[in-house]
mmCIF file with all atom_site columns, C-alpha atoms in Angstrom:
data_model
loop_
_atom_site.group_PDB
_atom_site.id
_atom_site.type_symbol
_atom_site.label_atom_id
_atom_site.label_alt_id
_atom_site.label_comp_id
_atom_site.label_asym_id
_atom_site.label_entity_id
_atom_site.label_seq_id
_atom_site.pdbx_PDB_ins_code
_atom_site.Cartn_x
_atom_site.Cartn_y
_atom_site.Cartn_z
_atom_site.occupancy
_atom_site.B_iso_or_equiv
_atom_site.pdbx_formal_charge
_atom_site.auth_seq_id
_atom_site.auth_comp_id
_atom_site.auth_asym_id
_atom_site.auth_atom_id
_atom_site.pdbx_PDB_model_num
ATOM 1   C CA . MET A 1 1   ? 0.387   2.086   -6.556  1.00 0.00 ? 1   MET A CA 1
ATOM 2   C CA . GLY A 1 2   ? -0.308  -1.334  -5.087  1.00 0.00 ? 2   GLY A CA 1
ATOM 3   C CA . PHE A 1 3   ? -2.513  -4.174  -6.201  1.00 0.00 ? 3   PHE A CA 1
ATOM 4   C CA . SER A 1 4   ? -5.300  -3.380  -3.728  1.00 0.00 ? 4   SER A CA 1
ATOM 5   C CA . SER A 1 5   ? -5.310  0.265   -4.899  1.00 0.00 ? 5   SER A CA 1
ATOM 6   C CA . LEU A 1 6   ? -5.711  -0.940  -8.468  1.00 0.00 ? 6   LEU A CA 1
ATOM 7   C CA . LEU A 1 7   ? -8.692  -3.077  -7.427  1.00 0.00 ? 7   LEU A CA 1
ATOM 8   C CA . GLN A 1 8   ? -10.235 -0.078  -5.661  1.00 0.00 ? 8   GLN A CA 1
ATOM 9   C CA . ILE A 1 9   ? -9.864  1.985   -8.856  1.00 0.00 ? 9   ILE A CA 1
ATOM 10  C CA . ILE A 1 10  ? -11.535 -0.792  -10.866 1.00 0.00 ? 10  ILE A CA 1
ATOM 11  C CA . ALA A 1 11  ? -14.341 -0.843  -8.265  1.00 0.00 ? 11  ALA A CA 1
ATOM 12  C CA . MET A 1 12  ? -14.813 2.893   -8.711  1.00 0.00 ? 12  MET A CA 1
ATOM 13  C CA . GLY A 1 13  ? -15.003 2.334   -12.467 1.00 0.00 ? 13  GLY A CA 1
ATOM 14  C CA . GLY A 1 14  ? -17.720 -0.260  -11.904 1.00 0.00 ? 14  GLY A CA 1
ATOM 15  C CA . PHE A 1 15  ? -19.754 2.226   -9.878  1.00 0.00 ? 15  PHE A CA 1
ATOM 16  C CA . VAL A 1 16  ? -19.333 4.839   -12.615 1.00 0.00 ? 16  VAL A CA 1
ATOM 17  C CA . ILE A 1 17  ? -20.547 2.328   -15.220 1.00 0.00 ? 17  ILE A CA 1
ATOM 18  C CA . GLY A 1 18  ? -23.541 1.586   -12.977 1.00 0.00 ? 18  GLY A CA 1
ATOM 19  C CA . ALA A 1 19  ? -24.348 5.295   -12.724 1.00 0.00 ? 19  ALA A CA 1
ATOM 20  C CA . ILE A 1 20  ? -24.072 5.661   -16.514 1.00 0.00 ? 20  ILE A CA 1
ATOM 21  C CA . GLY A 1 21  ? -26.460 2.716   -16.865 1.00 0.00 ? 21  GLY A CA 1
ATOM 22  C CA . ILE A 1 22  ? -28.988 4.481   -14.622 1.00 0.00 ? 22  ILE A CA 1
ATOM 23  C CA . ALA A 1 23  ? -28.628 7.640   -16.731 1.00 0.00 ? 23  ALA A CA 1
ATOM 24  C CA . LEU A 1 24  ? -29.275 5.558   -19.870 1.00 0.00 ? 24  LEU A CA 1
ATOM 25  C CA . VAL A 1 25  ? -32.405 4.076   -18.266 1.00 0.00 ? 25  VAL A CA 1
ATOM 26  C CA . VAL A 1 26  ? -33.728 7.531   -17.373 1.00 0.00 ? 26  VAL A CA 1
ATOM 27  C CA . THR A 1 27  ? -33.001 8.795   -20.873 1.00 0.00 ? 27  THR A CA 1
ATOM 28  C CA . ALA A 1 28  ? -34.649 5.751   -22.506 1.00 0.00 ? 28  ALA A CA 1
ATOM 29  C CA . VAL A 1 29  ? -37.765 6.054   -20.327 1.00 0.00 ? 29  VAL A CA 1
ATOM 30  C CA . SER A 1 30  ? -38.128 9.745   -21.177 1.00 0.00 ? 30  SER A CA 1
ATOM 31  C CA . GLN A 1 31  ? -37.926 8.904   -24.895 1.00 0.00 ? 31  GLN A CA 1
ATOM 32  C CA . ASN A 1 32  ? -40.219 5.829   -24.703 1.00 0.00 ? 32  ASN A CA 1
ATOM 33  C CA . LYS A 1 33  ? -37.397 3.500   -25.806 1.00 0.00 ? 33  LYS A CA 1
ATOM 34  C CA . PRO A 1 34  ? -36.470 0.058   -24.394 1.00 0.00 ? 34  PRO A CA 1
ATOM 35  C CA . VAL A 1 35  ? -34.529 0.231   -21.095 1.00 0.00 ? 35  VAL A CA 1
ATOM 36  C CA . ARG A 1 36  ? -33.080 -3.281  -21.120 1.00 0.00 ? 36  ARG A CA 1
ATOM 37  C CA . GLY A 1 37  ? -29.499 -2.258  -22.074 1.00 0.00 ? 37  GLY A CA 1
ATOM 38  C CA . GLY A 1 38  ? -29.314 0.463   -19.423 1.00 0.00 ? 38  GLY A CA 1
ATOM 39  C CA . ILE A 1 39  ? -30.626 -1.832  -16.684 1.00 0.00 ? 39  ILE A CA 1
ATOM 40  C CA . LEU A 1 40  ? -28.163 -4.569  -17.633 1.00 0.00 ? 40  LEU A CA 1
ATOM 41  C CA . MET A 1 41  ? -25.287 -2.054  -17.707 1.00 0.00 ? 41  MET A CA 1
ATOM 42  C CA . SER A 1 42  ? -26.176 -0.613  -14.300 1.00 0.00 ? 42  SER A CA 1
ATOM 43  C CA . ILE A 1 43  ? -26.535 -4.053  -12.662 1.00 0.00 ? 43  ILE A CA 1
ATOM 44  C CA . ILE A 1 44  ? -23.226 -5.310  -14.073 1.00 0.00 ? 44  ILE A CA 1
ATOM 45  C CA . GLY A 1 45  ? -21.479 -2.053  -13.107 1.00 0.00 ? 45  GLY A CA 1
ATOM 46  C CA . PHE A 1 46  ? -22.728 -2.027  -9.512  1.00 0.00 ? 46  PHE A CA 1
ATOM 47  C CA . VAL A 1 47  ? -22.105 -5.764  -8.971  1.00 0.00 ? 47  VAL A CA 1
ATOM 48  C CA . ALA A 1 48  ? -18.562 -5.432  -10.348 1.00 0.00 ? 48  ALA A CA 1
ATOM 49  C CA . GLY A 1 49  ? -17.984 -2.343  -8.190  1.00 0.00 ? 49  GLY A CA 1
ATOM 50  C CA . VAL A 1 50  ? -19.093 -4.091  -4.999  1.00 0.00 ? 50  VAL A CA 1
ATOM 51  C CA . LEU A 1 51  ? -17.088 -7.246  -5.758  1.00 0.00 ? 51  LEU A CA 1
ATOM 52  C CA . PHE A 1 52  ? -13.865 -5.389  -6.558  1.00 0.00 ? 52  PHE A CA 1
ATOM 53  C CA . MET A 1 53  ? -14.324 -3.152  -3.521  1.00 0.00 ? 53  MET A CA 1
ATOM 54  C CA . ILE A 1 54  ? -14.679 -6.160  -1.187  1.00 0.00 ? 54  ILE A CA 1
ATOM 55  C CA . VAL A 1 55  ? -11.726 -7.996  -2.746  1.00 0.00 ? 55  VAL A CA 1
ATOM 56  C CA . GLY A 1 56  ? -9.576  -4.843  -2.718  1.00 0.00 ? 56  GLY A CA 1
ATOM 57  C CA . SER A 1 57  ? -10.256 -4.085  0.939   1.00 0.00 ? 57  SER A CA 1
ATOM 58  C CA . GLY A 1 58  ? -9.480  -7.696  1.885   1.00 0.00 ? 58  GLY A CA 1
ATOM 59  C CA . LEU A 1 59  ? -5.932  -7.589  0.518   1.00 0.00 ? 59  LEU A CA 1
ATOM 60  C CA . LEU A 1 60  ? -3.050  -6.456  2.694   1.00 0.00 ? 60  LEU A CA 1
ATOM 61  C CA . GLU A 1 61  ? 0.145   -5.293  1.008   1.00 0.00 ? 61  GLU A CA 1
ATOM 62  C CA . VAL A 1 62  ? 3.227   -5.328  3.216   1.00 0.00 ? 62  VAL A CA 1
ATOM 63  C CA . GLY A 1 63  ? 6.347   -3.667  1.835   1.00 0.00 ? 63  GLY A CA 1
ATOM 64  C CA . PRO A 1 64  ? 9.834   -5.199  1.990   1.00 0.00 ? 64  PRO A CA 1
ATOM 65  C CA . THR A 1 65  ? 10.839  -2.937  4.887   1.00 0.00 ? 65  THR A CA 1
ATOM 66  C CA . GLN A 1 66  ? 7.642   -3.486  6.886   1.00 0.00 ? 66  GLN A CA 1
ATOM 67  C CA . VAL A 1 67  ? 5.985   -6.066  9.086   1.00 0.00 ? 67  VAL A CA 1
ATOM 68  C CA . ALA A 1 68  ? 2.246   -6.174  9.826   1.00 0.00 ? 68  ALA A CA 1
ATOM 69  C CA . VAL A 1 69  ? 0.748   -6.854  13.239  1.00 0.00 ? 69  VAL A CA 1
ATOM 70  C CA . ILE A 1 70  ? -2.763  -8.251  12.889  1.00 0.00 ? 70  ILE A CA 1
ATOM 71  C CA . PHE A 1 71  ? -5.245  -7.946  15.750  1.00 0.00 ? 71  PHE A CA 1
ATOM 72  C CA . ASN A 1 72  ? -8.346  -10.150 15.479  1.00 0.00 ? 72  ASN A CA 1
ATOM 73  C CA . GLN A 1 73  ? -11.181 -8.092  16.974  1.00 0.00 ? 73  GLN A CA 1
ATOM 74  C CA . VAL A 1 74  ? -13.446 -11.129 17.371  1.00 0.00 ? 74  VAL A CA 1
ATOM 75  C CA . THR A 1 75  ? -11.042 -13.342 19.342  1.00 0.00 ? 75  THR A CA 1
ATOM 76  C CA . GLY A 1 76  ? -9.004  -10.509 20.890  1.00 0.00 ? 76  GLY A CA 1
ATOM 77  C CA . ASN A 1 77  ? -5.716  -12.172 19.906  1.00 0.00 ? 77  ASN A CA 1
ATOM 78  C CA . LEU A 1 78  ? -2.701  -11.020 17.955  1.00 0.00 ? 78  LEU A CA 1
ATOM 79  C CA . GLU A 1 79  ? -2.021  -13.241 14.967  1.00 0.00 ? 79  GLU A CA 1
ATOM 80  C CA . THR A 1 80  ? 1.364   -14.209 13.542  1.00 0.00 ? 80  THR A CA 1
ATOM 81  C CA . PRO A 1 81  ? 3.012   -11.079 12.073  1.00 0.00 ? 81  PRO A CA 1
ATOM 82  C CA . ARG A 1 82  ? 2.924   -10.894 8.280   1.00 0.00 ? 82  ARG A CA 1
ATOM 83  C CA . ARG A 1 83  ? 6.088   -10.129 6.337   1.00 0.00 ? 83  ARG A CA 1
ATOM 84  C CA . SER A 1 84  ? 6.418   -8.570  2.880   1.00 0.00 ? 84  SER A CA 1
ATOM 85  C CA . GLY A 1 85  ? 3.969   -9.602  0.196   1.00 0.00 ? 85  GLY A CA 1
ATOM 86  C CA . ILE A 1 86  ? 0.228   -9.717  -0.300  1.00 0.00 ? 86  ILE A CA 1
ATOM 87  C CA . SER A 1 87  ? -1.955  -11.369 2.347   1.00 0.00 ? 87  SER A CA 1
ATOM 88  C CA . VAL A 1 88  ? -5.686  -11.884 2.634   1.00 0.00 ? 88  VAL A CA 1
ATOM 89  C CA . ILE A 1 89  ? -7.403  -10.340 5.660   1.00 0.00 ? 89  ILE A CA 1
ATOM 90  C CA . ILE A 1 90  ? -11.003 -10.098 6.800   1.00 0.00 ? 90  ILE A CA 1
ATOM 91  C CA . PRO A 1 91  ? -12.006 -6.411  6.621   1.00 0.00 ? 91  PRO A CA 1
ATOM 92  C CA . GLY A 1 92  ? -13.687 -5.198  9.798   1.00 0.00 ? 92  GLY A CA 1
ATOM 93  C CA . VAL A 1 93  ? -12.545 -8.245  11.796  1.00 0.00 ? 93  VAL A CA 1
ATOM 94  C CA . GLN A 1 94  ? -8.775  -7.975  11.504  1.00 0.00 ? 94  GLN A CA 1
ATOM 95  C CA . GLN A 1 95  ? -7.122  -4.647  12.381  1.00 0.00 ? 95  GLN A CA 1
ATOM 96  C CA . VAL A 1 96  ? -3.708  -4.122  10.774  1.00 0.00 ? 96  VAL A CA 1
ATOM 97  C CA . THR A 1 97  ? -0.816  -2.013  12.090  1.00 0.00 ? 97  THR A CA 1
ATOM 98  C CA . LEU A 1 98  ? 2.350   -1.663  9.983   1.00 0.00 ? 98  LEU A CA 1
ATOM 99  C CA . TYR A 1 99  ? 5.773   -1.263  11.600  1.00 0.00 ? 99  TYR A CA 1
ATOM 100 C CA . PRO A 1 100 ? 9.003   -0.343  9.787   1.00 0.00 ? 100 PRO A CA 1
ATOM 101 C CA . ILE A 1 101 ? 11.777  -2.936  10.223  1.00 0.00 ? 101 ILE A CA 1
ATOM 102 C CA . GLY A 1 102 ? 14.581  -1.107  8.440   1.00 0.00 ? 102 GLY A CA 1
ATOM 103 C CA . GLN A 1 103 ? 17.369  0.690   10.279  1.00 0.00 ? 103 GLN A CA 1
ATOM 104 C CA . GLN A 1 104 ? 16.216  3.988   11.780  1.00 0.00 ? 104 GLN A CA 1
ATOM 105 C CA . GLU A 1 105 ? 17.869  6.699   13.795  1.00 0.00 ? 105 GLU A CA 1
ATOM 106 C CA . TYR A 1 106 ? 16.897  9.105   16.539  1.00 0.00 ? 106 TYR A CA 1
ATOM 107 C CA . THR A 1 107 ? 19.110  12.113  17.235  1.00 0.00 ? 107 THR A CA 1
ATOM 108 C CA . MET A 1 108 ? 19.040  14.028  20.508  1.00 0.00 ? 108 MET A CA 1
ATOM 109 C CA . SER A 1 109 ? 20.799  17.343  19.975  1.00 0.00 ? 109 SER A CA 1
ATOM 110 C CA . GLY A 1 110 ? 21.339  20.650  21.703  1.00 0.00 ? 110 GLY A CA 1
ATOM 111 C CA . LEU A 1 111 ? 20.646  22.553  18.478  1.00 0.00 ? 111 LEU A CA 1
ATOM 112 C CA . ALA A 1 112 ? 17.025  23.329  17.670  1.00 0.00 ? 112 ALA A CA 1
ATOM 113 C CA . GLU A 1 113 ? 17.400  22.473  13.965  1.00 0.00 ? 113 GLU A CA 1
ATOM 114 C CA . GLU A 1 114 ? 18.946  19.021  14.444  1.00 0.00 ? 114 GLU A CA 1
ATOM 115 C CA . GLY A 1 115 ? 17.115  15.808  15.186  1.00 0.00 ? 115 GLY A CA 1
ATOM 116 C CA . SER A 1 116 ? 13.507  14.812  14.712  1.00 0.00 ? 116 SER A CA 1
ATOM 117 C CA . ARG A 1 117 ? 12.266  16.818  17.699  1.00 0.00 ? 117 ARG A CA 1
ATOM 118 C CA . GLN A 1 118 ? 12.444  20.613  17.728  1.00 0.00 ? 118 GLN A CA 1
ATOM 119 C CA . GLY A 1 119 ? 14.278  22.259  20.579  1.00 0.00 ? 119 GLY A CA 1
ATOM 120 C CA . ASN A 1 120 ? 17.032  21.129  22.897  1.00 0.00 ? 120 ASN A CA 1
ATOM 121 C CA . ASP A 1 121 ? 16.726  17.429  23.705  1.00 0.00 ? 121 ASP A CA 1
ATOM 122 C CA . ALA A 1 122 ? 20.418  16.742  24.303  1.00 0.00 ? 122 ALA A CA 1
ATOM 123 C CA . VAL A 1 123 ? 21.372  14.195  26.957  1.00 0.00 ? 123 VAL A CA 1
ATOM 124 C CA . GLU A 1 124 ? 22.467  15.940  30.139  1.00 0.00 ? 124 GLU A CA 1
ATOM 125 C CA . ALA A 1 125 ? 24.844  14.231  32.567  1.00 0.00 ? 125 ALA A CA 1
ATOM 126 C CA . ARG A 1 126 ? 27.005  15.185  35.558  1.00 0.00 ? 126 ARG A CA 1
ATOM 127 C CA . SER A 1 127 ? 30.756  14.779  35.495  1.00 0.00 ? 127 SER A CA 1
ATOM 128 C CA . ILE A 1 128 ? 32.722  13.366  38.436  1.00 0.00 ? 128 ILE A CA 1
ATOM 129 C CA . ASP A 1 129 ? 33.341  16.877  39.759  1.00 0.00 ? 129 ASP A CA 1
ATOM 130 C CA . GLY A 1 130 ? 29.605  17.776  39.517  1.00 0.00 ? 130 GLY A CA 1
ATOM 131 C CA . GLN A 1 131 ? 29.607  19.874  36.358  1.00 0.00 ? 131 GLN A CA 1
ATOM 132 C CA . SER A 1 132 ? 26.707  19.581  33.935  1.00 0.00 ? 132 SER A CA 1
ATOM 133 C CA . VAL A 1 133 ? 27.661  18.190  30.526  1.00 0.00 ? 133 VAL A CA 1
ATOM 134 C CA . GLN A 1 134 ? 25.337  18.072  27.511  1.00 0.00 ? 134 GLN A CA 1
ATOM 135 C CA . MET A 1 135 ? 25.935  15.446  24.819  1.00 0.00 ? 135 MET A CA 1
ATOM 136 C CA . ASP A 1 136 ? 24.511  15.094  21.333  1.00 0.00 ? 136 ASP A CA 1
ATOM 137 C CA . VAL A 1 137 ? 23.547  11.453  20.845  1.00 0.00 ? 137 VAL A CA 1
ATOM 138 C CA . THR A 1 138 ? 22.325  9.523   17.804  1.00 0.00 ? 138 THR A CA 1
ATOM 139 C CA . ILE A 1 139 ? 20.766  6.124   18.388  1.00 0.00 ? 139 ILE A CA 1
ATOM 140 C CA . LEU A 1 140 ? 20.540  3.621   15.532  1.00 0.00 ? 140 LEU A CA 1
ATOM 141 C CA . PHE A 1 141 ? 17.837  0.996   15.970  1.00 0.00 ? 141 PHE A CA 1
ATOM 142 C CA . ARG A 1 142 ? 15.531  -1.382  14.150  1.00 0.00 ? 142 ARG A CA 1
ATOM 143 C CA . ILE A 1 143 ? 12.496  -3.411  15.148  1.00 0.00 ? 143 ILE A CA 1
ATOM 144 C CA . ASP A 1 144 ? 13.011  -7.161  15.269  1.00 0.00 ? 144 ASP A CA 1
ATOM 145 C CA . PRO A 1 145 ? 10.202  -8.779  13.228  1.00 0.00 ? 145 PRO A CA 1
ATOM 146 C CA . ALA A 1 146 ? 10.165  -11.771 15.588  1.00 0.00 ? 146 ALA A CA 1
ATOM 147 C CA . THR A 1 147 ? 9.233   -9.585  18.582  1.00 0.00 ? 147 THR A CA 1
ATOM 148 C CA . VAL A 1 148 ? 6.973   -7.056  16.842  1.00 0.00 ? 148 VAL A CA 1
ATOM 149 C CA . ASN A 1 149 ? 3.840   -8.368  18.623  1.00 0.00 ? 149 ASN A CA 1
ATOM 150 C CA . THR A 1 150 ? 5.450   -7.618  21.995  1.00 0.00 ? 150 THR A CA 1
ATOM 151 C CA . ILE A 1 151 ? 6.429   -4.130  20.820  1.00 0.00 ? 151 ILE A CA 1
ATOM 152 C CA . HIS A 1 152 ? 2.863   -3.589  19.608  1.00 0.00 ? 152 HIS A CA 1
ATOM 153 C CA . LEU A 1 153 ? 1.433   -4.591  22.981  1.00 0.00 ? 153 LEU A CA 1
ATOM 154 C CA . ASP A 1 154 ? 3.900   -2.411  24.903  1.00 0.00 ? 154 ASP A CA 1
ATOM 155 C CA . TRP A 1 155 ? 3.717   0.731   22.750  1.00 0.00 ? 155 TRP A CA 1
ATOM 156 C CA . SER A 1 156 ? 0.396   0.824   20.874  1.00 0.00 ? 156 SER A CA 1
ATOM 157 C CA . ALA A 1 157 ? -1.562  1.890   23.962  1.00 0.00 ? 157 ALA A CA 1
ATOM 158 C CA . THR A 1 158 ? 0.551   5.008   24.445  1.00 0.00 ? 158 THR A CA 1
ATOM 159 C CA . PRO A 1 159 ? -0.582  8.283   22.845  1.00 0.00 ? 159 PRO A CA 1
ATOM 160 C CA . GLY A 1 160 ? 1.284   8.850   19.606  1.00 0.00 ? 160 GLY A CA 1
ATOM 161 C CA . GLY A 1 161 ? 2.147   5.133   19.385  1.00 0.00 ? 161 GLY A CA 1
ATOM 162 C CA . TYR A 1 162 ? 4.720   3.923   16.931  1.00 0.00 ? 162 TYR A CA 1
ATOM 163 C CA . GLY A 1 163 ? 2.891   1.898   14.277  1.00 0.00 ? 163 GLY A CA 1
ATOM 164 C CA . GLU A 1 164 ? 0.754   3.034   11.371  1.00 0.00 ? 164 GLU A CA 1
ATOM 165 C CA . SER A 1 165 ? -2.776  1.624   11.646  1.00 0.00 ? 165 SER A CA 1
ATOM 166 C CA . LEU A 1 166 ? -4.657  0.817   8.476   1.00 0.00 ? 166 LEU A CA 1
#
């Protein structure tokens, strides 16, 4: 659980306290008792809930094996990619896409059970004498954090793009 998730949980607790305060006000009114404590509890609960929700949604957590591409929807520009750590973003203005930068592999195999894609996706080639040869190939790759904005521009528009949008 990350720091922003913790803030979101605290925000939810604030909203629950606000709802309990409203219940106390309703109960006090029905019993002709003072409602001051319930009103104060509900106001503090709802204000705390809204504040923690805004702060929690404005924090971006990037893991050690990730890089974040940030698209500013107002200016239409890609900002400098963010590396691991916690960053402040403007919710609703900045759109975040996370890309893994650790070593990954893609296997193309003739067997249906091997590789990330089901079915036969082996590489087929022709030999010098014209015979068809199928090869199982595993490609090891990683995304260079310095060029992640270019990768985002080239691949994010394709269906089933590579990054994970937040």
